Amino acid sequence: SVTFVEDVKPWEYMKLRILNGGHASLCYPSALLDVDYVHESMEHPSIGPFLDALEHNEIIPTVGPVPNTPLPQYWALTAKRFSNPTIGDTIPRNCFDGASRQPKFIVPVIRDNLKAGRSVDGLALVSALWCRYCQGKTESGKEIEPNDPQWDRLQAAALRAKEDPVEWLNELTEVYGEDVATNPVFVESFSKALRLVQKSGVEAALNEYTSSSDIRTEMDFSDSSTLPL
């Protein structure tokens, strides 16, 4: 079905944050855990629950009202699409060109949450996982093929960040913007997340966030078939 509206911006904004932001959030932990497809990520016992908690805690609160579209139901429909194996959406496709995708789909959400005084711990973890991905090896030791036009620069910054996480933020001010890259709340959350990922691993970091979430959901796909994607 097609809906004609005078202003498409609320729906576009919703898609960019919930759907595109969802892809940008799940791809790097998936790659680091050698998961190949988006539907497999949704089935993963750590990645799927992490993304669900992140959407409810930190992404959906930044999306303004959309006429006749309950945002949790839109996320449920999006999650259903992500879980569909017939789509065959690959993790490498979603990981590609993070230096362009992160400032479109993740950084604006971080910025809005910081302005509103809300937590950015989950989004900081997403950013830390991107940094860890750019170090060039999965947790199993598999080499990650260069997957960004700026790969050499990103990898050099990511390797420096092993010792000092702030090196990543200092290098990528055009990705984060000065306001986010130097924000003390984000810097602390990012640094803590990267150190946790490097010390305890991807799954432990995802699980810690999910277990500390105030929101517990059972995804309900009912009555969502008419919502836009």
PDB file of C-alpha atoms in Angstrom:
ATOM      1  CA  SER A   1       0.000   0.000   0.000  1.00  0.00           C
ATOM      2  CA  VAL A   2       1.072   3.591  -0.627  1.00  0.00           C
ATOM      3  CA  THR A   3       0.427   6.555   1.658  1.00  0.00           C
ATOM      4  CA  PHE A   4       0.467  10.082   0.200  1.00  0.00           C
ATOM      5  CA  VAL A   5       1.534  12.810   2.635  1.00  0.00           C
ATOM      6  CA  GLU A   6       2.304  16.512   2.385  1.00  0.00           C
ATOM      7  CA  ASP A   7       5.633  16.229   4.230  1.00  0.00           C
ATOM      8  CA  VAL A   8       7.711  13.039   4.021  1.00  0.00           C
ATOM      9  CA  LYS A   9      10.379  14.267   6.454  1.00  0.00           C
ATOM     10  CA  PRO A  10       9.010  12.601   9.635  1.00  0.00           C
ATOM     11  CA  TRP A  11       8.958   9.199   7.900  1.00  0.00           C
ATOM     12  CA  GLU A  12      12.397   9.729   6.358  1.00  0.00           C
ATOM     13  CA  TYR A  13      13.811  10.717   9.753  1.00  0.00           C
ATOM     14  CA  MET A  14      12.273   7.616  11.333  1.00  0.00           C
ATOM     15  CA  LYS A  15      13.787   5.350   8.680  1.00  0.00           C
ATOM     16  CA  LEU A  16      17.233   6.921   8.885  1.00  0.00           C
ATOM     17  CA  ARG A  17      17.426   6.453  12.632  1.00  0.00           C
ATOM     18  CA  ILE A  18      15.554   3.229  13.334  1.00  0.00           C
ATOM     19  CA  LEU A  19      16.257   1.192  10.191  1.00  0.00           C
ATOM     20  CA  ASN A  20      19.544   2.574   8.868  1.00  0.00           C
ATOM     21  CA  GLY A  21      20.765   3.212  12.395  1.00  0.00           C
ATOM     22  CA  GLY A  22      19.880  -0.374  13.260  1.00  0.00           C
ATOM     23  CA  HIS A  23      22.013  -1.712  10.419  1.00  0.00           C
ATOM     24  CA  ALA A  24      24.872   0.594  11.405  1.00  0.00           C
ATOM     25  CA  SER A  25      24.630  -0.633  15.010  1.00  0.00           C
ATOM     26  CA  LEU A  26      24.600  -4.380  14.432  1.00  0.00           C
ATOM     27  CA  CYS A  27      27.139  -4.704  11.617  1.00  0.00           C
ATOM     28  CA  TYR A  28      30.418  -4.274  13.521  1.00  0.00           C
ATOM     29  CA  PRO A  29      29.746  -6.638  16.436  1.00  0.00           C
ATOM     30  CA  SER A  30      28.493  -9.113  13.844  1.00  0.00           C
ATOM     31  CA  ALA A  31      31.668  -8.839  11.774  1.00  0.00           C
ATOM     32  CA  LEU A  32      33.856  -9.189  14.856  1.00  0.00           C
ATOM     33  CA  LEU A  33      31.986 -12.367  15.811  1.00  0.00           C
ATOM     34  CA  ASP A  34      32.254 -13.789  12.260  1.00  0.00           C
ATOM     35  CA  VAL A  35      28.523 -13.459  11.585  1.00  0.00           C
ATOM     36  CA  ASP A  36      27.890 -13.164   7.848  1.00  0.00           C
ATOM     37  CA  TYR A  37      24.238 -12.076   7.466  1.00  0.00           C
ATOM     38  CA  VAL A  38      21.877  -9.628   9.134  1.00  0.00           C
ATOM     39  CA  HIS A  39      19.274 -12.314   9.864  1.00  0.00           C
ATOM     40  CA  GLU A  40      21.960 -14.337  11.646  1.00  0.00           C
ATOM     41  CA  SER A  41      22.787 -11.268  13.736  1.00  0.00           C
ATOM     42  CA  MET A  42      19.172 -11.031  14.858  1.00  0.00           C
ATOM     43  CA  GLU A  43      19.275 -14.701  15.896  1.00  0.00           C
ATOM     44  CA  HIS A  44      22.535 -14.249  17.813  1.00  0.00           C
ATOM     45  CA  PRO A  45      21.973 -14.443  21.598  1.00  0.00           C
ATOM     46  CA  SER A  46      23.998 -11.280  22.263  1.00  0.00           C
ATOM     47  CA  ILE A  47      23.611  -9.126  19.141  1.00  0.00           C
ATOM     48  CA  GLY A  48      19.824  -9.342  18.742  1.00  0.00           C
ATOM     49  CA  PRO A  49      18.952  -8.402  22.348  1.00  0.00           C
ATOM     50  CA  PHE A  50      21.575  -5.640  22.319  1.00  0.00           C
ATOM     51  CA  LEU A  51      20.067  -4.033  19.230  1.00  0.00           C
ATOM     52  CA  ASP A  52      16.548  -4.275  20.650  1.00  0.00           C
ATOM     53  CA  ALA A  53      17.628  -2.583  23.892  1.00  0.00           C
ATOM     54  CA  LEU A  54      19.575   0.073  22.000  1.00  0.00           C
ATOM     55  CA  GLU A  55      16.642   0.925  19.744  1.00  0.00           C
ATOM     56  CA  HIS A  56      14.283   1.361  22.694  1.00  0.00           C
ATOM     57  CA  ASN A  57      16.725   3.098  25.023  1.00  0.00           C
ATOM     58  CA  GLU A  58      18.697   5.440  22.785  1.00  0.00           C
ATOM     59  CA  ILE A  59      17.425   5.544  19.192  1.00  0.00           C
ATOM     60  CA  ILE A  60      13.612   5.709  19.369  1.00  0.00           C
ATOM     61  CA  PRO A  61      13.629   8.515  21.992  1.00  0.00           C
ATOM     62  CA  THR A  62      15.363  10.792  19.452  1.00  0.00           C
ATOM     63  CA  VAL A  63      12.714  10.298  16.743  1.00  0.00           C
ATOM     64  CA  GLY A  64       9.920  12.827  16.860  1.00  0.00           C
ATOM     65  CA  PRO A  65       6.254  11.908  16.426  1.00  0.00           C
ATOM     66  CA  VAL A  66       5.303  10.357  13.084  1.00  0.00           C
ATOM     67  CA  PRO A  67       1.599  10.546  12.133  1.00  0.00           C
ATOM     68  CA  ASN A  68      -0.272   7.255  12.576  1.00  0.00           C
ATOM     69  CA  THR A  69       2.978   5.381  13.147  1.00  0.00           C
ATOM     70  CA  PRO A  70       3.748   4.035  16.629  1.00  0.00           C
ATOM     71  CA  LEU A  71       7.542   3.983  16.760  1.00  0.00           C
ATOM     72  CA  PRO A  72       7.886   0.727  18.766  1.00  0.00           C
ATOM     73  CA  GLN A  73       5.702  -0.994  16.170  1.00  0.00           C
ATOM     74  CA  TYR A  74       7.837   0.413  13.365  1.00  0.00           C
ATOM     75  CA  TRP A  75      10.913  -1.005  15.102  1.00  0.00           C
ATOM     76  CA  ALA A  76       9.135  -4.367  15.477  1.00  0.00           C
ATOM     77  CA  LEU A  77       8.426  -4.413  11.744  1.00  0.00           C
ATOM     78  CA  THR A  78      12.015  -3.405  10.999  1.00  0.00           C
ATOM     79  CA  ALA A  79      13.301  -6.176  13.269  1.00  0.00           C
ATOM     80  CA  LYS A  80      11.073  -8.633  11.430  1.00  0.00           C
ATOM     81  CA  ARG A  81      12.594  -7.519   8.145  1.00  0.00           C
ATOM     82  CA  PHE A  82      16.119  -7.804   9.546  1.00  0.00           C
ATOM     83  CA  SER A  83      15.274 -11.350  10.671  1.00  0.00           C
ATOM     84  CA  ASN A  84      14.096 -12.479   7.231  1.00  0.00           C
ATOM     85  CA  PRO A  85      16.683 -14.888   5.749  1.00  0.00           C
ATOM     86  CA  THR A  86      15.299 -14.548   2.229  1.00  0.00           C
ATOM     87  CA  ILE A  87      16.622 -10.980   2.025  1.00  0.00           C
ATOM     88  CA  GLY A  88      20.188 -12.239   2.396  1.00  0.00           C
ATOM     89  CA  ASP A  89      21.590  -8.877   3.508  1.00  0.00           C
ATOM     90  CA  THR A  90      25.298  -9.252   4.215  1.00  0.00           C
ATOM     91  CA  ILE A  91      27.311  -7.861   7.094  1.00  0.00           C
ATOM     92  CA  PRO A  92      30.204  -6.678   4.866  1.00  0.00           C
ATOM     93  CA  ARG A  93      27.750  -4.542   2.869  1.00  0.00           C
ATOM     94  CA  ASN A  94      26.589  -2.822   6.052  1.00  0.00           C
ATOM     95  CA  CYS A  95      30.135  -2.394   7.380  1.00  0.00           C
ATOM     96  CA  PHE A  96      31.331  -0.681   4.204  1.00  0.00           C
ATOM     97  CA  ASP A  97      32.301   2.996   4.386  1.00  0.00           C
ATOM     98  CA  GLY A  98      31.686   3.498   8.084  1.00  0.00           C
ATOM     99  CA  ALA A  99      33.378   6.901   7.916  1.00  0.00           C
ATOM    100  CA  SER A 100      30.457   8.075   5.783  1.00  0.00           C
ATOM    101  CA  ARG A 101      27.660   6.041   7.375  1.00  0.00           C
ATOM    102  CA  GLN A 102      28.368   6.690  11.043  1.00  0.00           C
ATOM    103  CA  PRO A 103      27.954  10.494  10.769  1.00  0.00           C
ATOM    104  CA  LYS A 104      24.656   9.953   8.940  1.00  0.00           C
ATOM    105  CA  PHE A 105      23.053   7.275  11.096  1.00  0.00           C
ATOM    106  CA  ILE A 106      24.780   7.152  14.515  1.00  0.00           C
ATOM    107  CA  VAL A 107      26.506  10.427  15.395  1.00  0.00           C
ATOM    108  CA  PRO A 108      23.347  12.594  15.092  1.00  0.00           C
ATOM    109  CA  VAL A 109      21.593  10.260  17.534  1.00  0.00           C
ATOM    110  CA  ILE A 110      24.494  10.578  19.959  1.00  0.00           C
ATOM    111  CA  ARG A 111      24.362  14.354  19.623  1.00  0.00           C
ATOM    112  CA  ASP A 112      20.625  14.551  20.300  1.00  0.00           C
ATOM    113  CA  ASN A 113      20.884  12.308  23.359  1.00  0.00           C
ATOM    114  CA  LEU A 114      23.754  14.358  24.756  1.00  0.00           C
ATOM    115  CA  LYS A 115      21.755  17.555  24.293  1.00  0.00           C
ATOM    116  CA  ALA A 116      18.791  15.964  26.070  1.00  0.00           C
ATOM    117  CA  GLY A 117      20.901  14.633  28.938  1.00  0.00           C
ATOM    118  CA  ARG A 118      20.150  11.007  28.077  1.00  0.00           C
ATOM    119  CA  SER A 119      22.561   8.080  28.187  1.00  0.00           C
ATOM    120  CA  VAL A 120      24.792   7.363  25.190  1.00  0.00           C
ATOM    121  CA  ASP A 121      26.403   4.211  26.582  1.00  0.00           C
ATOM    122  CA  GLY A 122      24.954   1.928  23.897  1.00  0.00           C
ATOM    123  CA  LEU A 123      25.812   4.246  21.030  1.00  0.00           C
ATOM    124  CA  ALA A 124      29.296   4.763  22.458  1.00  0.00           C
ATOM    125  CA  LEU A 125      29.644   0.978  22.400  1.00  0.00           C
ATOM    126  CA  VAL A 126      28.569   0.946  18.734  1.00  0.00           C
ATOM    127  CA  SER A 127      31.292   3.482  18.020  1.00  0.00           C
ATOM    128  CA  ALA A 128      33.842   1.499  20.009  1.00  0.00           C
ATOM    129  CA  LEU A 129      32.955  -1.627  18.042  1.00  0.00           C
ATOM    130  CA  TRP A 130      33.533   0.248  14.794  1.00  0.00           C
ATOM    131  CA  CYS A 131      36.952   1.258  16.129  1.00  0.00           C
ATOM    132  CA  ARG A 132      37.697  -2.325  17.177  1.00  0.00           C
ATOM    133  CA  TYR A 133      36.632  -3.551  13.711  1.00  0.00           C
ATOM    134  CA  CYS A 134      39.069  -1.123  12.106  1.00  0.00           C
ATOM    135  CA  GLN A 135      41.917  -2.715  14.063  1.00  0.00           C
ATOM    136  CA  GLY A 136      41.711  -5.352  11.356  1.00  0.00           C
ATOM    137  CA  LYS A 137      41.022  -8.728  12.970  1.00  0.00           C
ATOM    138  CA  THR A 138      37.907 -10.504  14.193  1.00  0.00           C
ATOM    139  CA  GLU A 139      37.832 -12.068  17.644  1.00  0.00           C
ATOM    140  CA  SER A 140      38.735 -15.421  16.104  1.00  0.00           C
ATOM    141  CA  GLY A 141      41.849 -13.879  14.542  1.00  0.00           C
ATOM    142  CA  LYS A 142      40.488 -13.691  10.995  1.00  0.00           C
ATOM    143  CA  GLU A 143      41.837 -10.808   8.926  1.00  0.00           C
ATOM    144  CA  ILE A 144      39.271  -8.134   8.066  1.00  0.00           C
ATOM    145  CA  GLU A 145      39.640  -7.010   4.481  1.00  0.00           C
ATOM    146  CA  PRO A 146      39.882  -3.234   3.946  1.00  0.00           C
ATOM    147  CA  ASN A 147      36.270  -2.086   3.781  1.00  0.00           C
ATOM    148  CA  ASP A 148      36.399   1.692   3.696  1.00  0.00           C
ATOM    149  CA  PRO A 149      37.867   4.262   1.288  1.00  0.00           C
ATOM    150  CA  GLN A 150      39.752   5.641   4.315  1.00  0.00           C
ATOM    151  CA  TRP A 151      40.821   2.226   5.627  1.00  0.00           C
ATOM    152  CA  ASP A 152      44.532   2.956   6.105  1.00  0.00           C
ATOM    153  CA  ARG A 153      43.813   6.076   8.139  1.00  0.00           C
ATOM    154  CA  LEU A 154      41.080   4.379  10.165  1.00  0.00           C
ATOM    155  CA  GLN A 155      43.227   1.354  10.940  1.00  0.00           C
ATOM    156  CA  ALA A 156      46.153   3.497  12.051  1.00  0.00           C
ATOM    157  CA  ALA A 157      43.886   5.454  14.401  1.00  0.00           C
ATOM    158  CA  ALA A 158      42.231   2.285  15.689  1.00  0.00           C
ATOM    159  CA  LEU A 159      45.568   0.683  16.489  1.00  0.00           C
ATOM    160  CA  ARG A 160      46.692   3.794  18.378  1.00  0.00           C
ATOM    161  CA  ALA A 161      43.399   3.694  20.273  1.00  0.00           C
ATOM    162  CA  LYS A 162      44.341   0.321  21.759  1.00  0.00           C
ATOM    163  CA  GLU A 163      46.437   2.227  24.264  1.00  0.00           C
ATOM    164  CA  ASP A 164      44.503   5.488  24.344  1.00  0.00           C
ATOM    165  CA  PRO A 165      40.884   5.410  23.093  1.00  0.00           C
ATOM    166  CA  VAL A 166      40.827   9.192  22.721  1.00  0.00           C
ATOM    167  CA  GLU A 167      43.231   8.829  19.781  1.00  0.00           C
ATOM    168  CA  TRP A 168      40.294   7.566  17.703  1.00  0.00           C
ATOM    169  CA  LEU A 169      38.106  10.549  18.520  1.00  0.00           C
ATOM    170  CA  ASN A 170      40.922  13.038  18.004  1.00  0.00           C
ATOM    171  CA  GLU A 171      41.620  11.629  14.547  1.00  0.00           C
ATOM    172  CA  LEU A 172      37.997  11.593  13.405  1.00  0.00           C
ATOM    173  CA  THR A 173      36.674  14.997  14.412  1.00  0.00           C
ATOM    174  CA  GLU A 174      35.092  15.415  10.967  1.00  0.00           C
ATOM    175  CA  VAL A 175      33.105  12.212  11.592  1.00  0.00           C
ATOM    176  CA  TYR A 176      31.950  13.040  15.111  1.00  0.00           C
ATOM    177  CA  GLY A 177      32.052  16.814  15.021  1.00  0.00           C
ATOM    178  CA  GLU A 178      34.025  18.741  17.614  1.00  0.00           C
ATOM    179  CA  ASP A 179      30.994  18.898  19.895  1.00  0.00           C
ATOM    180  CA  VAL A 180      30.640  15.109  20.169  1.00  0.00           C
ATOM    181  CA  ALA A 181      34.326  14.161  19.870  1.00  0.00           C
ATOM    182  CA  THR A 182      35.232  16.374  22.834  1.00  0.00           C
ATOM    183  CA  ASN A 183      32.078  15.971  24.924  1.00  0.00           C
ATOM    184  CA  PRO A 184      33.243  14.622  28.317  1.00  0.00           C
ATOM    185  CA  VAL A 185      30.218  12.304  28.688  1.00  0.00           C
ATOM    186  CA  PHE A 186      30.735  10.711  25.288  1.00  0.00           C
ATOM    187  CA  VAL A 187      34.518  10.539  25.626  1.00  0.00           C
ATOM    188  CA  GLU A 188      34.151   8.696  28.939  1.00  0.00           C
ATOM    189  CA  SER A 189      31.500   6.302  27.601  1.00  0.00           C
ATOM    190  CA  PHE A 190      33.474   5.576  24.420  1.00  0.00           C
ATOM    191  CA  SER A 191      36.735   5.015  26.297  1.00  0.00           C
ATOM    192  CA  LYS A 192      35.085   2.698  28.800  1.00  0.00           C
ATOM    193  CA  ALA A 193      33.367   0.740  26.022  1.00  0.00           C
ATOM    194  CA  LEU A 194      36.499   0.267  23.934  1.00  0.00           C
ATOM    195  CA  ARG A 195      38.527  -0.865  26.931  1.00  0.00           C
ATOM    196  CA  LEU A 196      35.787  -3.344  27.868  1.00  0.00           C
ATOM    197  CA  VAL A 197      35.615  -4.753  24.337  1.00  0.00           C
ATOM    198  CA  GLN A 198      39.396  -5.156  24.212  1.00  0.00           C
ATOM    199  CA  LYS A 199      39.629  -6.698  27.671  1.00  0.00           C
ATOM    200  CA  SER A 200      36.516  -8.890  27.892  1.00  0.00           C
ATOM    201  CA  GLY A 201      35.365  -9.304  24.293  1.00  0.00           C
ATOM    202  CA  VAL A 202      32.459  -8.267  22.131  1.00  0.00           C
ATOM    203  CA  GLU A 203      29.805 -10.531  23.622  1.00  0.00           C
ATOM    204  CA  ALA A 204      30.630  -9.515  27.193  1.00  0.00           C
ATOM    205  CA  ALA A 205      30.326  -5.838  26.258  1.00  0.00           C
ATOM    206  CA  LEU A 206      27.008  -6.369  24.469  1.00  0.00           C
ATOM    207  CA  ASN A 207      25.625  -8.428  27.328  1.00  0.00           C
ATOM    208  CA  GLU A 208      26.653  -5.871  29.930  1.00  0.00           C
ATOM    209  CA  TYR A 209      24.717  -3.165  28.132  1.00  0.00           C
ATOM    210  CA  THR A 210      21.656  -5.348  27.605  1.00  0.00           C
ATOM    211  CA  SER A 211      21.601  -6.574  31.187  1.00  0.00           C
ATOM    212  CA  SER A 212      21.806  -3.025  32.522  1.00  0.00           C
ATOM    213  CA  SER A 213      18.961  -1.827  30.310  1.00  0.00           C
ATOM    214  CA  ASP A 214      15.828  -0.593  32.022  1.00  0.00           C
ATOM    215  CA  ILE A 215      13.766  -1.786  29.065  1.00  0.00           C
ATOM    216  CA  ARG A 216      12.879  -5.398  28.441  1.00  0.00           C
ATOM    217  CA  THR A 217      10.836  -6.149  25.338  1.00  0.00           C
ATOM    218  CA  GLU A 218       9.316  -9.084  23.548  1.00  0.00           C
ATOM    219  CA  MET A 219       9.172  -8.101  19.907  1.00  0.00           C
ATOM    220  CA  ASP A 220       5.565  -8.044  18.713  1.00  0.00           C
ATOM    221  CA  PHE A 221       5.077  -8.160  14.949  1.00  0.00           C
ATOM    222  CA  SER A 222       1.272  -8.017  15.092  1.00  0.00           C
ATOM    223  CA  ASP A 223      -0.649  -5.136  13.498  1.00  0.00           C
ATOM    224  CA  SER A 224       2.525  -3.769  11.876  1.00  0.00           C
ATOM    225  CA  SER A 225       2.117  -4.952   8.283  1.00  0.00           C
ATOM    226  CA  THR A 226       0.749  -1.598   7.115  1.00  0.00           C
ATOM    227  CA  LEU A 227       3.538   0.533   8.557  1.00  0.00           C
ATOM    228  CA  PRO A 228       6.059   2.028   6.105  1.00  0.00           C
ATOM    229  CA  LEU A 229       9.576   0.703   5.696  1.00  0.00           C
TER     230      LEU A 229
END
